[in-house]
Amino acid sequence: MQRVCFLLKVREDRLAEYREHHAAVWPEMLDALSATGWHNYSLFLREDGLLVGYLETEDFAAAQEAMAATDVNARWQAEMADFFEALDGTRPDEAMRPLTEVFHLA
């Protein structure tokens, strides 16, 4: 199982709204994430907008590709895009760059 951690930056003026969206993630989005191999998925948000994502999956590239092929993901990414800084024209899910794990205590 791969452990994947990534960082994104939420606009400080949109933090409350971002939290609201994630308090009520669409059921079909949750189903799609589970069906495409996203497990133990968490998002952590700091007050300055730093977003830390963590998930476990068998194959992150395959899980991303499978999600990208779903209609619900296209709708969710379009809805979320304006919440983030520095996407440079990419969707939020395309901007996820896994961090290199340097230590793990099992």
mmCIF file of N, CA and C in Angstrom:
data_model
loop_
_atom_site.group_PDB
_atom_site.id
_atom_site.type_symbol
_atom_site.label_atom_id
_atom_site.label_comp_id
_atom_site.label_asym_id
_atom_site.label_seq_id
_atom_site.Cartn_x
_atom_site.Cartn_y
_atom_site.Cartn_z
ATOM 1 N N MET A 1 0.848 -1.185 0.000
ATOM 2 C CA MET A 1 0.000 0.000 0.000
ATOM 3 C C MET A 1 0.888 1.241 0.000
ATOM 4 N N GLN A 2 0.643 2.150 -0.909
ATOM 5 C CA GLN A 2 1.363 3.425 -0.952
ATOM 6 C C GLN A 2 0.698 4.412 0.000
ATOM 7 N N ARG A 3 1.510 5.147 0.746
ATOM 8 C CA ARG A 3 1.028 6.281 1.524
ATOM 9 C C ARG A 3 1.413 7.519 0.733
ATOM 10 N N VAL A 4 0.449 8.386 0.477
ATOM 11 C CA VAL A 4 0.682 9.564 -0.356
ATOM 12 C C VAL A 4 0.320 10.809 0.449
ATOM 13 N N CYS A 5 1.222 11.776 0.462
ATOM 14 C CA CYS A 5 0.976 13.060 1.111
ATOM 15 C C CYS A 5 1.258 14.158 0.090
ATOM 16 N N PHE A 6 0.396 15.168 0.067
ATOM 17 C CA PHE A 6 0.582 16.276 -0.874
ATOM 18 C C PHE A 6 0.166 17.578 -0.214
ATOM 19 N N LEU A 7 0.624 18.695 -0.788
ATOM 20 C CA LEU A 7 0.300 20.034 -0.299
ATOM 21 C C LEU A 7 -0.380 20.833 -1.396
ATOM 22 N N LEU A 8 -1.353 21.629 -1.019
ATOM 23 C CA LEU A 8 -1.955 22.633 -1.892
ATOM 24 C C LEU A 8 -2.181 23.872 -1.029
ATOM 25 N N LYS A 9 -2.547 24.979 -1.660
ATOM 26 C CA LYS A 9 -2.773 26.228 -0.927
ATOM 27 C C LYS A 9 -4.159 26.747 -1.243
ATOM 28 N N VAL A 10 -5.017 26.795 -0.207
ATOM 29 C CA VAL A 10 -6.370 27.342 -0.334
ATOM 30 C C VAL A 10 -6.296 28.850 -0.100
ATOM 31 N N ARG A 11 -7.041 29.593 -0.887
ATOM 32 C CA ARG A 11 -7.077 31.049 -0.716
ATOM 33 C C ARG A 11 -7.624 31.376 0.677
ATOM 34 N N GLU A 12 -6.916 32.254 1.374
ATOM 35 C CA GLU A 12 -7.320 32.578 2.739
ATOM 36 C C GLU A 12 -8.730 33.147 2.817
ATOM 37 N N ASP A 13 -9.148 33.885 1.801
ATOM 38 C CA ASP A 13 -10.487 34.472 1.831
ATOM 39 C C ASP A 13 -11.590 33.460 1.504
ATOM 40 N N ARG A 14 -11.222 32.203 1.203
ATOM 41 C CA ARG A 14 -12.206 31.174 0.864
ATOM 42 C C ARG A 14 -12.179 29.994 1.845
ATOM 43 N N LEU A 15 -11.452 30.119 2.955
ATOM 44 C CA LEU A 15 -11.293 29.001 3.883
ATOM 45 C C LEU A 15 -12.619 28.493 4.439
ATOM 46 N N ALA A 16 -13.472 29.382 4.892
ATOM 47 C CA ALA A 16 -14.749 28.968 5.487
ATOM 48 C C ALA A 16 -15.600 28.225 4.463
ATOM 49 N N GLU A 17 -15.655 28.746 3.261
ATOM 50 C CA GLU A 17 -16.448 28.111 2.211
ATOM 51 C C GLU A 17 -15.860 26.750 1.817
ATOM 52 N N TYR A 18 -14.537 26.668 1.781
ATOM 53 C CA TYR A 18 -13.879 25.401 1.478
ATOM 54 C C TYR A 18 -14.238 24.351 2.527
ATOM 55 N N ARG A 19 -14.183 24.750 3.796
ATOM 56 C CA ARG A 19 -14.559 23.831 4.886
ATOM 57 C C ARG A 19 -16.012 23.369 4.736
ATOM 58 N N GLU A 20 -16.902 24.294 4.393
ATOM 59 C CA GLU A 20 -18.318 23.950 4.215
ATOM 60 C C GLU A 20 -18.493 22.891 3.131
ATOM 61 N N HIS A 21 -17.805 23.057 2.004
ATOM 62 C CA HIS A 21 -17.901 22.082 0.911
ATOM 63 C C HIS A 21 -17.440 20.696 1.366
ATOM 64 N N HIS A 22 -16.408 20.669 2.182
ATOM 65 C CA HIS A 22 -15.868 19.378 2.613
ATOM 66 C C HIS A 22 -16.611 18.781 3.803
ATOM 67 N N ALA A 23 -17.467 19.562 4.424
ATOM 68 C CA ALA A 23 -18.346 19.019 5.461
ATOM 69 C C ALA A 23 -19.528 18.284 4.834
ATOM 70 N N ALA A 24 -19.712 18.500 3.535
ATOM 71 C CA ALA A 24 -20.847 17.884 2.821
ATOM 72 C C ALA A 24 -20.411 17.426 1.431
ATOM 73 N N VAL A 25 -19.362 16.611 1.379
ATOM 74 C CA VAL A 25 -18.894 16.083 0.090
ATOM 75 C C VAL A 25 -20.011 15.239 -0.514
ATOM 76 N N TRP A 26 -20.230 15.421 -1.813
ATOM 77 C CA TRP A 26 -21.293 14.708 -2.509
ATOM 78 C C TRP A 26 -21.133 13.197 -2.322
ATOM 79 N N PRO A 27 -22.221 12.500 -2.026
ATOM 80 C CA PRO A 27 -22.136 11.035 -1.860
ATOM 81 C C PRO A 27 -21.544 10.330 -3.083
ATOM 82 N N GLU A 28 -21.866 10.796 -4.281
ATOM 83 C CA GLU A 28 -21.315 10.151 -5.479
ATOM 84 C C GLU A 28 -19.810 10.387 -5.615
ATOM 85 N N MET A 29 -19.309 11.501 -5.044
ATOM 86 C CA MET A 29 -17.869 11.742 -5.043
ATOM 87 C C MET A 29 -17.192 10.784 -4.059
ATOM 88 N N LEU A 30 -17.778 10.613 -2.892
ATOM 89 C CA LEU A 30 -17.238 9.667 -1.915
ATOM 90 C C LEU A 30 -17.219 8.254 -2.483
ATOM 91 N N ASP A 31 -18.302 7.862 -3.152
ATOM 92 C CA ASP A 31 -18.376 6.530 -3.762
ATOM 93 C C ASP A 31 -17.296 6.351 -4.830
ATOM 94 N N ALA A 32 -17.101 7.385 -5.659
ATOM 95 C CA ALA A 32 -16.103 7.303 -6.727
ATOM 96 C C ALA A 32 -14.687 7.180 -6.151
ATOM 97 N N LEU A 33 -14.388 7.948 -5.113
ATOM 98 C CA LEU A 33 -13.069 7.861 -4.488
ATOM 99 C C LEU A 33 -12.812 6.448 -3.974
ATOM 100 N N SER A 34 -13.779 5.904 -3.256
ATOM 101 C CA SER A 34 -13.621 4.539 -2.729
ATOM 102 C C SER A 34 -13.469 3.520 -3.851
ATOM 103 N N ALA A 35 -14.297 3.650 -4.882
ATOM 104 C CA ALA A 35 -14.289 2.681 -5.981
ATOM 105 C C ALA A 35 -12.998 2.724 -6.794
ATOM 106 N N THR A 36 -12.313 3.870 -6.801
ATOM 107 C CA THR A 36 -11.104 4.007 -7.614
ATOM 108 C C THR A 36 -9.816 3.854 -6.803
ATOM 109 N N GLY A 37 -9.948 3.396 -5.542
ATOM 110 C CA GLY A 37 -8.762 3.040 -4.785
ATOM 111 C C GLY A 37 -8.201 4.083 -3.843
ATOM 112 N N TRP A 38 -8.977 5.099 -3.503
ATOM 113 C CA TRP A 38 -8.535 6.117 -2.543
ATOM 114 C C TRP A 38 -9.013 5.671 -1.159
ATOM 115 N N HIS A 39 -8.086 5.342 -0.272
ATOM 116 C CA HIS A 39 -8.431 4.844 1.057
ATOM 117 C C HIS A 39 -7.773 5.700 2.139
ATOM 118 N N ASN A 40 -8.421 5.731 3.303
ATOM 119 C CA ASN A 40 -7.871 6.463 4.446
ATOM 120 C C ASN A 40 -7.470 7.879 4.033
ATOM 121 N N TYR A 41 -8.331 8.541 3.264
ATOM 122 C CA TYR A 41 -8.058 9.855 2.680
ATOM 123 C C TYR A 41 -8.452 10.944 3.662
ATOM 124 N N SER A 42 -7.511 11.816 3.977
ATOM 125 C CA SER A 42 -7.742 12.928 4.904
ATOM 126 C C SER A 42 -7.197 14.212 4.312
ATOM 127 N N LEU A 43 -7.854 15.318 4.649
ATOM 128 C CA LEU A 43 -7.365 16.652 4.329
ATOM 129 C C LEU A 43 -7.238 17.429 5.633
ATOM 130 N N PHE A 44 -6.127 18.119 5.794
ATOM 131 C CA PHE A 44 -5.880 18.947 6.967
ATOM 132 C C PHE A 44 -5.649 20.366 6.476
ATOM 133 N N LEU A 45 -6.304 21.342 7.094
ATOM 134 C CA LEU A 45 -6.236 22.727 6.626
ATOM 135 C C LEU A 45 -5.744 23.640 7.746
ATOM 136 N N ARG A 46 -4.670 24.353 7.472
ATOM 137 C CA ARG A 46 -4.123 25.319 8.425
ATOM 138 C C ARG A 46 -4.789 26.674 8.188
ATOM 139 N N GLU A 47 -4.769 27.548 9.179
ATOM 140 C CA GLU A 47 -5.447 28.844 9.089
ATOM 141 C C GLU A 47 -4.902 29.762 7.990
ATOM 142 N N ASP A 48 -3.672 29.538 7.552
ATOM 143 C CA ASP A 48 -3.126 30.354 6.465
ATOM 144 C C ASP A 48 -3.438 29.767 5.090
ATOM 145 N N GLY A 49 -4.205 28.666 5.060
ATOM 146 C CA GLY A 49 -4.613 28.068 3.800
ATOM 147 C C GLY A 49 -3.790 26.875 3.351
ATOM 148 N N LEU A 50 -2.736 26.538 4.082
ATOM 149 C CA LEU A 50 -1.958 25.363 3.707
ATOM 150 C C LEU A 50 -2.832 24.126 3.880
ATOM 151 N N LEU A 51 -2.980 23.366 2.813
ATOM 152 C CA LEU A 51 -3.772 22.140 2.827
ATOM 153 C C LEU A 51 -2.830 20.951 2.695
ATOM 154 N N VAL A 52 -2.933 20.025 3.622
ATOM 155 C CA VAL A 52 -2.149 18.802 3.589
ATOM 156 C C VAL A 52 -3.112 17.656 3.329
ATOM 157 N N GLY A 53 -2.858 16.912 2.274
ATOM 158 C CA GLY A 53 -3.669 15.748 1.957
ATOM 159 C C GLY A 53 -2.891 14.476 2.207
ATOM 160 N N TYR A 54 -3.598 13.449 2.675
ATOM 161 C CA TYR A 54 -2.984 12.150 2.915
ATOM 162 C C TYR A 54 -3.961 11.072 2.467
ATOM 163 N N LEU A 55 -3.443 10.064 1.779
ATOM 164 C CA LEU A 55 -4.265 8.925 1.390
ATOM 165 C C LEU A 55 -3.402 7.693 1.262
ATOM 166 N N GLU A 56 -4.070 6.570 1.237
ATOM 167 C CA GLU A 56 -3.404 5.300 0.992
ATOM 168 C C GLU A 56 -4.061 4.663 -0.220
ATOM 169 N N THR A 57 -3.243 4.044 -1.067
ATOM 170 C CA THR A 57 -3.733 3.437 -2.295
ATOM 171 C C THR A 57 -2.733 2.409 -2.791
ATOM 172 N N GLU A 58 -3.195 1.481 -3.573
ATOM 173 C CA GLU A 58 -2.289 0.490 -4.167
ATOM 174 C C GLU A 58 -1.374 1.129 -5.201
ATOM 175 N N ASP A 59 -1.906 2.072 -5.983
ATOM 176 C CA ASP A 59 -1.159 2.700 -7.075
ATOM 177 C C ASP A 59 -1.726 4.102 -7.282
ATOM 178 N N PHE A 60 -0.998 5.126 -6.837
ATOM 179 C CA PHE A 60 -1.509 6.491 -6.882
ATOM 180 C C PHE A 60 -1.795 6.954 -8.308
ATOM 181 N N ALA A 61 -0.895 6.681 -9.233
ATOM 182 C CA ALA A 61 -1.122 7.097 -10.620
ATOM 183 C C ALA A 61 -2.389 6.458 -11.177
ATOM 184 N N ALA A 62 -2.597 5.191 -10.900
ATOM 185 C CA ALA A 62 -3.804 4.499 -11.370
ATOM 186 C C ALA A 62 -5.052 5.053 -10.697
ATOM 187 N N ALA A 63 -4.962 5.352 -9.408
ATOM 188 C CA ALA A 63 -6.110 5.916 -8.687
ATOM 189 C C ALA A 63 -6.467 7.294 -9.226
ATOM 190 N N GLN A 64 -5.458 8.108 -9.522
ATOM 191 C CA GLN A 64 -5.713 9.425 -10.119
ATOM 192 C C GLN A 64 -6.356 9.280 -11.494
ATOM 193 N N GLU A 65 -5.816 8.395 -12.295
ATOM 194 C CA GLU A 65 -6.341 8.175 -13.646
ATOM 195 C C GLU A 65 -7.787 7.692 -13.600
ATOM 196 N N ALA A 66 -8.079 6.767 -12.703
ATOM 197 C CA ALA A 66 -9.441 6.247 -12.585
ATOM 198 C C ALA A 66 -10.410 7.347 -12.152
ATOM 199 N N MET A 67 -9.996 8.190 -11.207
ATOM 200 C CA MET A 67 -10.863 9.299 -10.785
ATOM 201 C C MET A 67 -11.058 10.297 -11.919
ATOM 202 N N ALA A 68 -10.003 10.578 -12.659
ATOM 203 C CA ALA A 68 -10.096 11.545 -13.761
ATOM 204 C C ALA A 68 -11.093 11.097 -14.820
ATOM 205 N N ALA A 69 -11.353 9.815 -14.898
ATOM 206 C CA ALA A 69 -12.284 9.280 -15.896
ATOM 207 C C ALA A 69 -13.743 9.358 -15.443
ATOM 208 N N THR A 70 -13.996 9.801 -14.207
ATOM 209 C CA THR A 70 -15.373 9.864 -13.722
ATOM 210 C C THR A 70 -15.987 11.231 -13.982
ATOM 211 N N ASP A 71 -17.281 11.228 -14.249
ATOM 212 C CA ASP A 71 -18.000 12.495 -14.454
ATOM 213 C C ASP A 71 -18.058 13.319 -13.178
ATOM 214 N N VAL A 72 -18.258 12.648 -12.043
ATOM 215 C CA VAL A 72 -18.379 13.383 -10.784
ATOM 216 C C VAL A 72 -17.079 14.107 -10.446
ATOM 217 N N ASN A 73 -15.943 13.528 -10.760
ATOM 218 C CA ASN A 73 -14.671 14.191 -10.495
ATOM 219 C C ASN A 73 -14.532 15.461 -11.329
ATOM 220 N N ALA A 74 -14.918 15.415 -12.576
ATOM 221 C CA ALA A 74 -14.840 16.609 -13.423
ATOM 222 C C ALA A 74 -15.685 17.740 -12.833
ATOM 223 N N ARG A 75 -16.878 17.403 -12.354
ATOM 224 C CA ARG A 75 -17.749 18.418 -11.743
ATOM 225 C C ARG A 75 -17.157 18.946 -10.437
ATOM 226 N N TRP A 76 -16.629 18.035 -9.600
ATOM 227 C CA TRP A 76 -16.056 18.446 -8.319
ATOM 228 C C TRP A 76 -14.826 19.331 -8.531
ATOM 229 N N GLN A 77 -13.938 18.946 -9.431
ATOM 230 C CA GLN A 77 -12.724 19.729 -9.681
ATOM 231 C C GLN A 77 -13.060 21.117 -10.209
ATOM 232 N N ALA A 78 -14.057 21.212 -11.077
ATOM 233 C CA ALA A 78 -14.485 22.522 -11.591
ATOM 234 C C ALA A 78 -15.012 23.385 -10.452
ATOM 235 N N GLU A 79 -15.745 22.780 -9.542
ATOM 236 C CA GLU A 79 -16.292 23.507 -8.395
ATOM 237 C C GLU A 79 -15.193 23.960 -7.430
ATOM 238 N N MET A 80 -14.153 23.168 -7.267
ATOM 239 C CA MET A 80 -13.096 23.449 -6.298
ATOM 240 C C MET A 80 -11.982 24.352 -6.831
ATOM 241 N N ALA A 81 -11.817 24.452 -8.129
ATOM 242 C CA ALA A 81 -10.651 25.123 -8.718
ATOM 243 C C ALA A 81 -10.437 26.540 -8.195
ATOM 244 N N ASP A 82 -11.484 27.311 -8.013
ATOM 245 C CA ASP A 82 -11.327 28.706 -7.589
ATOM 246 C C ASP A 82 -10.917 28.872 -6.133
ATOM 247 N N PHE A 83 -10.922 27.800 -5.375
ATOM 248 C CA PHE A 83 -10.524 27.878 -3.975
ATOM 249 C C PHE A 83 -9.009 27.895 -3.794
ATOM 250 N N PHE A 84 -8.255 27.510 -4.826
ATOM 251 C CA PHE A 84 -6.819 27.296 -4.675
ATOM 252 C C PHE A 84 -5.973 28.385 -5.303
ATOM 253 N N GLU A 85 -4.803 28.594 -4.715
ATOM 254 C CA GLU A 85 -3.783 29.482 -5.279
ATOM 255 C C GLU A 85 -2.845 28.678 -6.161
ATOM 256 N N ALA A 86 -2.271 29.334 -7.146
ATOM 257 C CA ALA A 86 -1.147 28.816 -7.928
ATOM 258 C C ALA A 86 -1.410 27.482 -8.619
ATOM 259 N N LEU A 87 -2.585 27.312 -9.206
ATOM 260 C CA LEU A 87 -2.839 26.088 -9.972
ATOM 261 C C LEU A 87 -2.322 26.197 -11.395
ATOM 262 N N ASP A 88 -2.097 27.404 -11.856
ATOM 263 C CA ASP A 88 -1.555 27.639 -13.195
ATOM 264 C C ASP A 88 -2.326 26.892 -14.281
ATOM 265 N N GLY A 89 -3.646 26.938 -14.204
ATOM 266 C CA GLY A 89 -4.475 26.345 -15.241
ATOM 267 C C GLY A 89 -4.742 24.863 -15.096
ATOM 268 N N THR A 90 -4.183 24.216 -14.079
ATOM 269 C CA THR A 90 -4.455 22.796 -13.876
ATOM 270 C C THR A 90 -5.598 22.627 -12.889
ATOM 271 N N ARG A 91 -6.217 21.472 -12.914
ATOM 272 C CA ARG A 91 -7.251 21.156 -11.929
ATOM 273 C C ARG A 91 -6.571 20.860 -10.595
ATOM 274 N N PRO A 92 -7.285 21.046 -9.474
ATOM 275 C CA PRO A 92 -6.665 20.740 -8.178
ATOM 276 C C PRO A 92 -6.124 19.318 -8.089
ATOM 277 N N ASP A 93 -6.856 18.346 -8.630
ATOM 278 C CA ASP A 93 -6.376 16.962 -8.543
ATOM 279 C C ASP A 93 -5.135 16.724 -9.397
ATOM 280 N N GLU A 94 -4.932 17.547 -10.417
ATOM 281 C CA GLU A 94 -3.725 17.433 -11.241
ATOM 282 C C GLU A 94 -2.532 18.115 -10.569
ATOM 283 N N ALA A 95 -2.807 19.017 -9.625
ATOM 284 C CA ALA A 95 -1.746 19.755 -8.943
ATOM 285 C C ALA A 95 -1.188 18.999 -7.735
ATOM 286 N N MET A 96 -1.765 17.867 -7.415
ATOM 287 C CA MET A 96 -1.277 17.064 -6.289
ATOM 288 C C MET A 96 0.081 16.469 -6.660
ATOM 289 N N ARG A 97 1.115 16.903 -5.983
ATOM 290 C CA ARG A 97 2.463 16.377 -6.203
ATOM 291 C C ARG A 97 2.890 15.676 -4.919
ATOM 292 N N PRO A 98 2.957 14.357 -4.933
ATOM 293 C CA PRO A 98 3.311 13.643 -3.706
ATOM 294 C C PRO A 98 4.655 14.075 -3.142
ATOM 295 N N LEU A 99 4.695 14.210 -1.825
ATOM 296 C CA LEU A 99 5.936 14.489 -1.124
ATOM 297 C C LEU A 99 6.718 13.186 -0.969
ATOM 298 N N THR A 100 8.015 13.294 -0.880
ATOM 299 C CA THR A 100 8.847 12.118 -0.674
ATOM 300 C C THR A 100 8.856 11.749 0.803
ATOM 301 N N GLU A 101 8.496 10.529 1.099
ATOM 302 C CA GLU A 101 8.520 10.064 2.475
ATOM 303 C C GLU A 101 9.964 9.847 2.909
ATOM 304 N N VAL A 102 10.345 10.424 4.026
ATOM 305 C CA VAL A 102 11.689 10.262 4.530
ATOM 306 C C VAL A 102 11.749 9.493 5.849
ATOM 307 N N PHE A 103 10.581 9.265 6.472
ATOM 308 C CA PHE A 103 10.547 8.495 7.707
ATOM 309 C C PHE A 103 9.147 7.973 7.923
ATOM 310 N N HIS A 104 9.060 6.761 8.429
ATOM 311 C CA HIS A 104 7.775 6.161 8.795
ATOM 312 C C HIS A 104 7.979 5.215 9.946
ATOM 313 N N LEU A 105 7.213 5.391 11.016
ATOM 314 C CA LEU A 105 7.238 4.480 12.154
ATOM 315 C C LEU A 105 5.987 3.629 12.097
ATOM 316 N N ALA A 106 6.146 2.349 11.852
ATOM 317 C CA ALA A 106 4.993 1.452 11.748
ATOM 318 C C ALA A 106 4.678 0.832 13.092
#
